[in-house]
Tab-separated table of C-alpha atoms in Angstrom:
chain	number	residue	atom	x	y	z
A	106	MET	CA	-27.731	85.960	90.737
A	107	GLU	CA	-27.206	87.029	87.133
A	108	ASN	CA	-25.337	90.165	88.220
A	109	THR	CA	-23.104	88.064	90.461
A	110	ILE	CA	-22.196	85.776	87.558
A	111	ILE	CA	-21.450	88.758	85.311
A	112	GLU	CA	-19.229	90.307	87.974
A	113	MET	CA	-17.419	87.003	88.452
A	114	GLN	CA	-16.808	86.683	84.705
A	115	PHE	CA	-15.549	90.275	84.658
A	116	ALA	CA	-13.126	89.541	87.493
A	117	ILE	CA	-11.879	86.281	85.945
A	118	ASP	CA	-11.311	87.819	82.511
A	119	THR	CA	-9.543	90.828	84.020
A	120	PHE	CA	-7.302	88.605	86.127
A	121	TYR	CA	-6.567	86.425	83.099
A	122	PHE	CA	-5.594	89.493	81.070
A	123	LEU	CA	-3.213	90.638	83.806
A	124	VAL	CA	-1.567	87.230	84.202
A	125	MET	CA	-1.108	86.845	80.445
A	126	GLY	CA	0.313	90.363	80.294
A	127	ALA	CA	2.811	89.457	83.001
A	128	LEU	CA	3.848	86.420	80.949
A	129	VAL	CA	4.402	88.613	77.902
A	130	MET	CA	6.351	91.090	80.031
A	131	TRP	CA	8.672	88.198	80.884
A	132	MET	CA	9.513	88.028	77.175
A	133	ALA	CA	11.564	91.187	77.730
A	134	ALA	CA	13.893	89.061	79.835
A	135	GLY	CA	13.938	86.455	77.079
A	136	PHE	CA	14.964	88.959	74.421
A	137	SER	CA	17.609	90.357	76.768
A	138	MET	CA	19.143	86.946	77.417
A	139	LEU	CA	18.933	85.879	73.766
A	140	GLU	CA	20.596	89.032	72.488
A	141	ALA	CA	23.226	89.085	75.236
A	142	GLY	CA	24.123	85.506	74.362
A	143	LEU	CA	24.421	86.128	70.622
A	144	VAL	CA	26.549	89.302	70.679
A	145	ARG	CA	30.213	89.581	71.598
A	146	SER	CA	30.977	89.812	75.301
A	147	LYS	CA	32.238	93.404	75.070
A	148	ASN	CA	28.741	94.528	74.003
A	149	THR	CA	26.767	92.641	76.656
A	150	ALA	CA	26.244	95.559	79.045
A	151	GLU	CA	25.096	97.855	76.252
A	152	ILE	CA	22.571	95.393	74.826
A	153	LEU	CA	21.099	94.795	78.283
A	154	THR	CA	20.885	98.556	78.900
A	155	LYS	CA	19.050	98.956	75.596
A	156	ASN	CA	16.540	96.287	76.553
A	157	ILE	CA	15.617	97.627	79.963
A	158	GLY	CA	15.597	101.179	78.605
A	159	LEU	CA	13.343	100.365	75.659
A	160	PHE	CA	10.895	98.603	77.939
A	161	ALA	CA	10.604	101.666	80.168
A	162	ILE	CA	10.277	103.965	77.150
A	163	ALA	CA	7.589	101.755	75.601
A	164	CYS	CA	5.570	101.755	78.818
A	165	THR	CA	5.826	105.534	79.131
A	166	MET	CA	5.205	106.534	75.511
A	167	TYR	CA	2.275	104.159	75.098
A	168	MET	CA	0.760	105.561	78.275
A	169	VAL	CA	1.330	109.199	77.299
A	170	TYR	CA	0.091	109.037	73.722
A	171	GLY	CA	0.362	105.646	72.007
A	172	TYR	CA	-2.702	103.969	73.508
A	173	ASP	CA	-4.849	106.998	72.699
A	174	LEU	CA	-3.586	107.016	69.097
A	175	MET	CA	-4.306	103.309	68.724
A	176	TYR	CA	-7.635	102.969	70.544
A	177	GLY	CA	-8.700	106.423	71.717
A	178	GLY	CA	-9.582	107.266	75.284
A	179	GLY	CA	-7.454	110.309	75.949
A	180	VAL	CA	-3.843	111.344	76.367
A	181	MET	CA	-2.186	110.028	79.534
A	182	LEU	CA	-4.974	107.416	79.786
A	183	GLU	CA	-7.571	109.971	80.811
A	184	GLY	CA	-10.839	108.201	81.529
A	185	ILE	CA	-9.422	104.689	81.231
A	186	GLU	CA	-10.728	103.850	84.700
A	187	VAL	CA	-14.317	104.307	83.499
A	188	VAL	CA	-16.001	100.915	83.072
A	189	ALA	CA	-18.374	100.643	80.111
A	190	LYS	CA	-21.658	98.842	80.754
A	191	ASP	CA	-20.854	96.114	78.226
A	192	ALA	CA	-17.186	95.732	79.224
A	193	THR	CA	-16.028	92.178	79.907
A	194	TYR	CA	-12.745	93.177	81.578
A	195	ALA	CA	-11.212	96.246	83.198
A	196	ALA	CA	-9.786	98.767	80.732
A	197	PRO	CA	-6.490	99.175	82.639
A	198	SER	CA	-5.873	95.445	82.197
A	199	ASP	CA	-6.236	95.916	78.446
A	200	PHE	CA	-3.654	98.706	78.521
A	201	PHE	CA	-1.240	96.538	80.487
A	202	PHE	CA	-1.646	93.664	78.043
A	203	GLN	CA	-1.212	95.961	75.042
A	204	VAL	CA	1.824	97.841	76.339
A	205	VAL	CA	3.939	94.721	76.690
A	206	PHE	CA	3.205	93.972	73.021
A	207	VAL	CA	4.630	97.385	72.141
A	208	ALA	CA	7.801	96.602	74.067
A	209	THR	CA	8.065	93.247	72.297
A	210	ALA	CA	7.996	94.914	68.878
A	211	MET	CA	10.742	97.326	69.898
A	212	SER	CA	12.856	94.498	71.337
A	213	ILE	CA	13.075	93.031	67.839
A	214	VAL	CA	14.900	96.156	66.681
A	215	SER	CA	17.367	95.950	69.542
A	216	GLY	CA	18.825	92.621	68.485
A	217	ALA	CA	19.165	93.461	64.799
A	218	VAL	CA	21.107	96.709	65.352
A	219	ALA	CA	23.283	95.262	68.115
A	220	GLU	CA	26.927	96.383	68.337
A	221	ARG	CA	26.451	99.428	66.064
A	222	MET	CA	23.768	101.864	67.207
A	223	LYS	CA	24.570	104.376	69.920
A	224	LEU	CA	22.524	103.986	73.075
A	225	PHE	CA	20.667	107.295	73.102
A	226	SER	CA	20.114	107.279	69.347
A	227	PHE	CA	18.410	103.930	69.885
A	228	PHE	CA	16.322	105.382	72.712
A	229	ALA	CA	15.300	108.318	70.500
A	230	PHE	CA	14.032	105.922	67.855
A	231	ALA	CA	12.265	103.887	70.546
A	232	ILE	CA	10.306	107.010	71.518
A	233	VAL	CA	9.058	107.474	67.950
A	234	PHE	CA	8.368	103.798	67.306
A	235	THR	CA	6.470	103.067	70.519
A	236	GLY	CA	4.646	106.392	70.663
A	237	VAL	CA	3.662	106.841	67.012
A	238	ILE	CA	4.648	104.154	64.471
A	239	TYR	CA	3.382	101.040	66.253
A	240	PRO	CA	0.141	102.677	67.507
A	241	MET	CA	-0.695	103.853	63.971
A	242	GLU	CA	-0.312	100.335	62.606
A	243	GLY	CA	-2.317	98.967	65.504
A	244	ALA	CA	-5.119	101.444	64.828
A	245	TRP	CA	-5.344	100.278	61.207
A	246	THR	CA	-5.459	96.624	62.154
A	247	TRP	CA	-6.751	95.743	65.610
A	248	ASN	CA	-8.853	98.898	65.995
A	249	GLY	CA	-10.277	98.709	62.474
A	250	GLU	CA	-9.524	102.277	61.376
A	251	SER	CA	-9.101	103.067	57.688
A	252	VAL	CA	-5.565	103.208	56.290
A	253	PHE	CA	-5.024	106.906	55.499
A	254	GLY	CA	-8.752	107.100	54.805
A	255	LEU	CA	-8.443	104.759	51.808
A	256	PHE	CA	-9.610	101.315	52.928
A	257	VAL	CA	-10.292	99.188	55.995
A	258	LEU	CA	-8.182	96.058	56.237
A	259	GLY	CA	-10.977	94.052	57.842
A	260	ASP	CA	-13.160	94.691	54.796
A	261	LEU	CA	-10.481	93.048	52.646
A	262	GLY	CA	-10.478	89.884	54.737
A	263	PHE	CA	-7.439	90.665	56.891
A	264	ALA	CA	-6.870	88.949	60.236
A	265	ASP	CA	-3.879	88.831	62.564
A	266	PHE	CA	-4.877	87.084	65.788
A	267	ALA	CA	-1.910	87.989	67.984
A	268	GLY	CA	0.485	89.923	65.789
A	269	SER	CA	2.638	88.051	63.255
A	270	GLY	CA	2.330	91.193	61.163
A	271	ILE	CA	1.276	93.903	63.578
A	272	VAL	CA	3.975	93.168	66.143
A	273	HIS	CA	6.642	91.033	64.499
A	274	MET	CA	6.722	92.372	60.946
A	275	ALA	CA	6.502	95.918	62.278
A	276	GLY	CA	9.525	95.351	64.485
A	277	ALA	CA	11.388	93.580	61.682
A	278	ALA	CA	10.695	96.375	59.192
A	279	ALA	CA	12.113	98.925	61.619
A	280	ALA	CA	15.062	96.615	62.256
A	281	LEU	CA	15.762	96.230	58.528
A	282	ALA	CA	15.726	99.989	58.031
A	283	GLY	CA	18.140	100.416	60.924
A	284	VAL	CA	20.532	97.738	59.681
A	285	ILE	CA	20.611	99.220	56.165
A	286	VAL	CA	21.361	102.707	57.499
A	287	LEU	CA	23.985	101.550	60.001
A	288	GLY	CA	25.738	99.045	57.761
A	289	ALA	CA	27.583	95.939	58.876
A	290	ARG	CA	29.760	95.471	61.936
A	291	LYS	CA	33.490	95.968	61.459
A	292	GLY	CA	35.115	92.762	60.304
A	293	LYS	CA	31.865	91.112	59.242
A	294	TYR	CA	32.543	91.218	55.490
A	295	ASN	CA	35.792	90.971	53.555
A	296	LYS	CA	36.755	93.021	50.495
A	297	ASP	CA	35.821	90.120	48.230
A	298	GLY	CA	32.311	90.089	49.714
A	299	SER	CA	32.736	86.923	51.742
A	300	SER	CA	31.236	86.800	55.213
A	301	ASN	CA	33.014	86.142	58.494
A	302	ALA	CA	31.145	84.360	61.266
A	303	ILE	CA	31.008	86.331	64.516
A	304	PRO	CA	29.949	83.768	67.130
A	305	GLY	CA	27.895	84.722	70.151
A	306	ALA	CA	29.627	84.994	73.490
A	307	ASN	CA	27.291	82.852	75.570
A	308	MET	CA	25.154	80.160	73.956
A	309	PRO	CA	23.733	78.860	77.274
A	310	LEU	CA	22.387	82.381	77.865
A	311	ALA	CA	20.921	82.514	74.361
A	312	THR	CA	19.273	79.128	74.911
A	313	LEU	CA	17.812	80.286	78.212
A	314	GLY	CA	16.462	83.376	76.481
A	315	THR	CA	14.774	81.243	73.841
A	316	PHE	CA	13.060	79.085	76.455
A	317	ILE	CA	11.881	82.219	78.294
A	318	LEU	CA	10.454	83.568	75.041
A	319	TRP	CA	8.781	80.221	74.331
A	320	MET	CA	7.115	80.369	77.729
A	321	GLY	CA	6.126	84.016	77.329
A	322	TRP	CA	4.521	83.248	73.986
A	323	PHE	CA	1.750	81.347	75.745
A	324	GLY	CA	0.726	84.680	77.230
A	325	PHE	CA	1.241	86.436	73.912
A	326	ASN	CA	-1.077	84.143	71.972
A	327	GLY	CA	-3.226	82.812	74.804
A	328	GLY	CA	-4.030	86.248	76.158
A	329	SER	CA	-5.180	87.354	72.719
A	330	VAL	CA	-8.275	85.180	73.131
A	331	LEU	CA	-9.304	88.082	75.418
A	332	ALA	CA	-11.415	85.932	77.729
A	333	MET	CA	-11.310	82.896	79.994
A	334	ALA	CA	-14.503	82.911	82.029
A	335	SER	CA	-16.715	80.777	79.762
A	336	LYS	CA	-16.504	77.195	78.540
A	337	GLU	CA	-16.033	78.359	74.958
A	338	SER	CA	-13.254	80.813	75.756
A	339	ALA	CA	-11.477	78.316	78.021
A	340	ASN	CA	-11.494	75.756	75.208
A	341	ALA	CA	-10.189	78.399	72.803
A	342	VAL	CA	-7.338	79.284	75.172
A	343	ALA	CA	-6.395	75.623	75.555
A	344	MET	CA	-6.291	75.164	71.778
A	345	VAL	CA	-4.169	78.270	71.310
A	346	PHE	CA	-1.694	77.044	73.934
A	347	LEU	CA	-1.530	73.628	72.253
A	348	ASN	CA	-0.978	75.071	68.779
A	349	THR	CA	1.598	77.577	69.989
A	350	ASN	CA	3.677	74.825	71.546
A	351	ALA	CA	3.264	72.526	68.529
A	352	ALA	CA	4.414	75.212	66.097
A	353	ALA	CA	7.530	75.979	68.120
A	354	ALA	CA	8.430	72.297	68.247
A	355	GLY	CA	7.853	71.975	64.509
A	356	GLY	CA	10.139	74.927	63.872
A	357	VAL	CA	12.986	73.420	65.888
A	358	ILE	CA	12.743	69.991	64.262
A	359	ALA	CA	12.538	71.378	60.729
A	360	ALA	CA	15.488	73.733	61.265
A	361	LEU	CA	17.647	70.978	62.754
A	362	ILE	CA	16.895	68.540	59.930
A	363	LEU	CA	17.531	71.173	57.270
A	364	VAL	CA	20.902	72.340	58.623
A	365	LYS	CA	21.981	68.711	58.990
A	366	LEU	CA	21.151	68.125	55.324
A	367	LEU	CA	22.799	71.363	54.199
A	368	TRP	CA	25.899	71.483	56.385
A	369	GLY	CA	26.266	67.962	57.724
A	370	LYS	CA	25.859	68.881	61.384
A	371	ALA	CA	23.415	70.454	63.811
A	372	ASP	CA	23.576	74.173	64.589
A	373	LEU	CA	22.338	75.480	67.940
A	374	THR	CA	21.741	79.043	66.762
A	375	MET	CA	19.558	77.810	63.905
A	376	ALA	CA	17.672	75.526	66.298
A	377	LEU	CA	16.960	78.490	68.569
A	378	ASN	CA	15.834	80.603	65.637
A	379	GLY	CA	13.748	77.659	64.423
A	380	ALA	CA	11.833	77.687	67.700
A	381	LEU	CA	11.227	81.422	67.467
A	382	ALA	CA	10.273	81.117	63.798
A	383	GLY	CA	7.662	78.500	64.641
A	384	LEU	CA	6.243	80.772	67.321
A	385	VAL	CA	6.117	83.795	65.010
A	386	ALA	CA	4.532	81.738	62.221
A	387	ILE	CA	1.603	80.558	64.350
A	388	THR	CA	0.967	83.916	66.018
A	389	ALA	CA	-1.249	85.250	63.211
A	390	GLY	CA	-3.713	82.370	63.555
A	391	PRO	CA	-3.229	79.988	66.479
A	392	ASP	CA	-6.965	79.573	67.007
A	393	THR	CA	-8.049	77.744	63.851
A	394	PRO	CA	-5.467	75.062	62.878
A	395	THR	CA	-5.409	71.519	64.160
A	396	ALA	CA	-2.340	70.526	66.167
A	397	LEU	CA	-0.841	68.849	63.086
A	398	GLU	CA	-1.491	71.900	60.933
A	399	ALA	CA	0.105	74.120	63.577
A	400	THR	CA	3.170	71.868	63.639
A	401	LEU	CA	3.476	72.106	59.852
A	402	ILE	CA	3.042	75.892	59.902
A	403	GLY	CA	5.835	76.103	62.460
A	404	ALA	CA	7.987	73.690	60.453
A	405	VAL	CA	7.705	75.839	57.338
A	406	GLY	CA	8.748	78.787	59.496
A	407	GLY	CA	11.783	76.825	60.678
A	408	ILE	CA	12.782	76.051	57.092
A	409	LEU	CA	12.269	79.626	55.927
A	410	VAL	CA	14.375	81.088	58.713
A	411	VAL	CA	17.398	78.942	57.837
A	412	PHE	CA	17.327	79.954	54.174
A	413	SER	CA	16.521	83.586	54.984
A	414	ILE	CA	19.333	84.084	57.503
A	415	ASN	CA	21.818	82.560	55.077
A	416	MET	CA	20.554	84.592	52.117
A	417	LEU	CA	20.471	87.925	53.935
A	418	ASP	CA	24.011	87.350	55.163
A	419	LYS	CA	25.686	85.843	52.093
A	420	THR	CA	23.747	87.428	49.230
A	421	PHE	CA	22.447	90.772	50.474
A	422	LYS	CA	25.227	91.491	53.014
A	423	ILE	CA	22.711	92.389	55.712
A	424	ASP	CA	24.389	91.960	59.077
A	425	ASP	CA	21.762	90.829	61.576
A	426	PRO	CA	23.545	89.383	64.642
A	427	VAL	CA	20.501	87.566	66.031
A	428	GLY	CA	18.544	86.781	62.852
A	429	ALA	CA	15.693	89.064	63.929
A	430	ILE	CA	14.780	90.248	60.432
A	431	SER	CA	14.407	86.678	59.207
A	432	VAL	CA	12.626	85.357	62.304
A	433	HIS	CA	10.160	88.202	62.704
A	434	GLY	CA	9.957	89.651	59.188
A	435	VAL	CA	10.204	86.824	56.670
A	436	VAL	CA	8.474	84.299	58.909
A	437	GLY	CA	5.989	86.932	60.079
A	438	LEU	CA	4.889	87.287	56.459
A	439	TRP	CA	4.552	83.515	56.174
A	440	GLY	CA	2.459	83.530	59.341
A	441	LEU	CA	0.026	86.024	57.813
A	442	LEU	CA	-0.218	84.101	54.543
A	443	ALA	CA	-0.783	80.819	56.382
A	444	VAL	CA	-3.966	82.035	58.093
A	445	PRO	CA	-6.276	81.581	55.049
A	446	LEU	CA	-5.126	77.963	54.834
A	447	THR	CA	-7.054	77.146	58.012
A	448	ASN	CA	-9.501	80.060	58.265
A	449	SER	CA	-11.969	80.421	55.394
A	450	GLY	CA	-13.014	83.869	56.578
A	451	VAL	CA	-9.608	85.333	55.747
A	452	SER	CA	-8.314	86.153	52.247
A	453	PHE	CA	-4.799	86.127	50.804
A	454	THR	CA	-5.476	89.559	49.312
A	455	GLY	CA	-6.360	90.955	52.706
A	456	GLN	CA	-3.292	89.382	54.287
A	457	LEU	CA	-1.010	90.864	51.634
A	458	ALA	CA	-2.619	94.264	52.104
A	459	GLY	CA	-2.113	93.984	55.844
A	460	ALA	CA	1.509	92.955	55.395
A	461	GLY	CA	2.097	95.984	53.195
A	462	THR	CA	0.793	98.416	55.756
C-alpha cells in the first residue's frame, strides 16, 4: 500500500511538472506577440523568427551541455532516465521544466535588441547564453555551487524562488549589454539629445502577448513549488498562484495611476509593462507574502517600471523598444530585495550578492 502511494505521488508530481512546463513554454508565444506588437511593422517577421529560433536553440544547447553544467548528469543528458531511489518526480520532467526557463531568459534579450541586431548574430549569442552563461548562474544559485570557489550564495542568506534574479535579471543584463553595444535605432534620438517616440505597430497583439505571459507565469511560479501530490504542496501552489495574480494586478493599477498623475492620461504600453513588472517582482518570493503584501510588491514594481523606462530613455539614451531592461532588470532587482520583507530566513546582504552574480 505504501509503495502504491509513493508511486502515485511520483506520477502526480511528474505530471504537474510537465503541465507547468507546458504553461511556461506558452510564454514563448507571449513574448513573440508582445515584441511583434511593440516594434514597427517592417520588423515583425524578423522578431518572430528570432523568437522561434531562440527557443529551438535554447532547447538544443541546454540539452547538449547546459543542463549538465548547471546540475550535472552528463553531456547530452546521459543517464537522465535513471530514477534515484529518493526521487519525487521523473528527471526528464525536471529538464523540460528547466529548459523553458532558459528560453524565457533569452526571450528578454530579443525584445531589447529589436530592430538592430542581425538574425544570425543574435542566434550566435543565444548559443553562448543558453549553453554557458545561464547554466553557470543557475549552478551558483539553484544548484548551490560556490561562485568561482569563493562563496556559496545560500550561506549568505540568498533565495530566489522562481527567478527574479536568475532568469529575469540575467536576461536583462545580457539585453543591456547588447543595447549598449548596438546603440539606438535610427531616428530615435535627435542631435539635441531629445527622444522621438517610435510607437508599436499593433497594440492589440502586444496586449494579447501580455495576457499570454500573465497566464504562463502561473506555470513559472506555480511549477517552482516542485510538487503537488500532498496537502502541504497543494496549499503552497494555491498560494503562489494567488500571489502571482495579485502582484500582476497591483502592477497594472499602480502604473496606470502613476502615468495619469504624471502625464494626465492613461498609457496602454505602461499598463502592459506594469503587469509584467508586477509578475517579475513577485517571482523571487511568491510563497511567503500575504495576498495584500503580494499586491503591494507588484505595485512597487509597476511604479518602478514607469520611472525606469522614462529615465533610461530620456536620461541615459538607452533605446529599449519593449522596456525589457526596466521590466526584468530594475524590477527583478526589486523582486530580490523584497523577499526579506516577508521571509525572515533571507538576508538583504545575500540578495545583493545574488543580484551581483
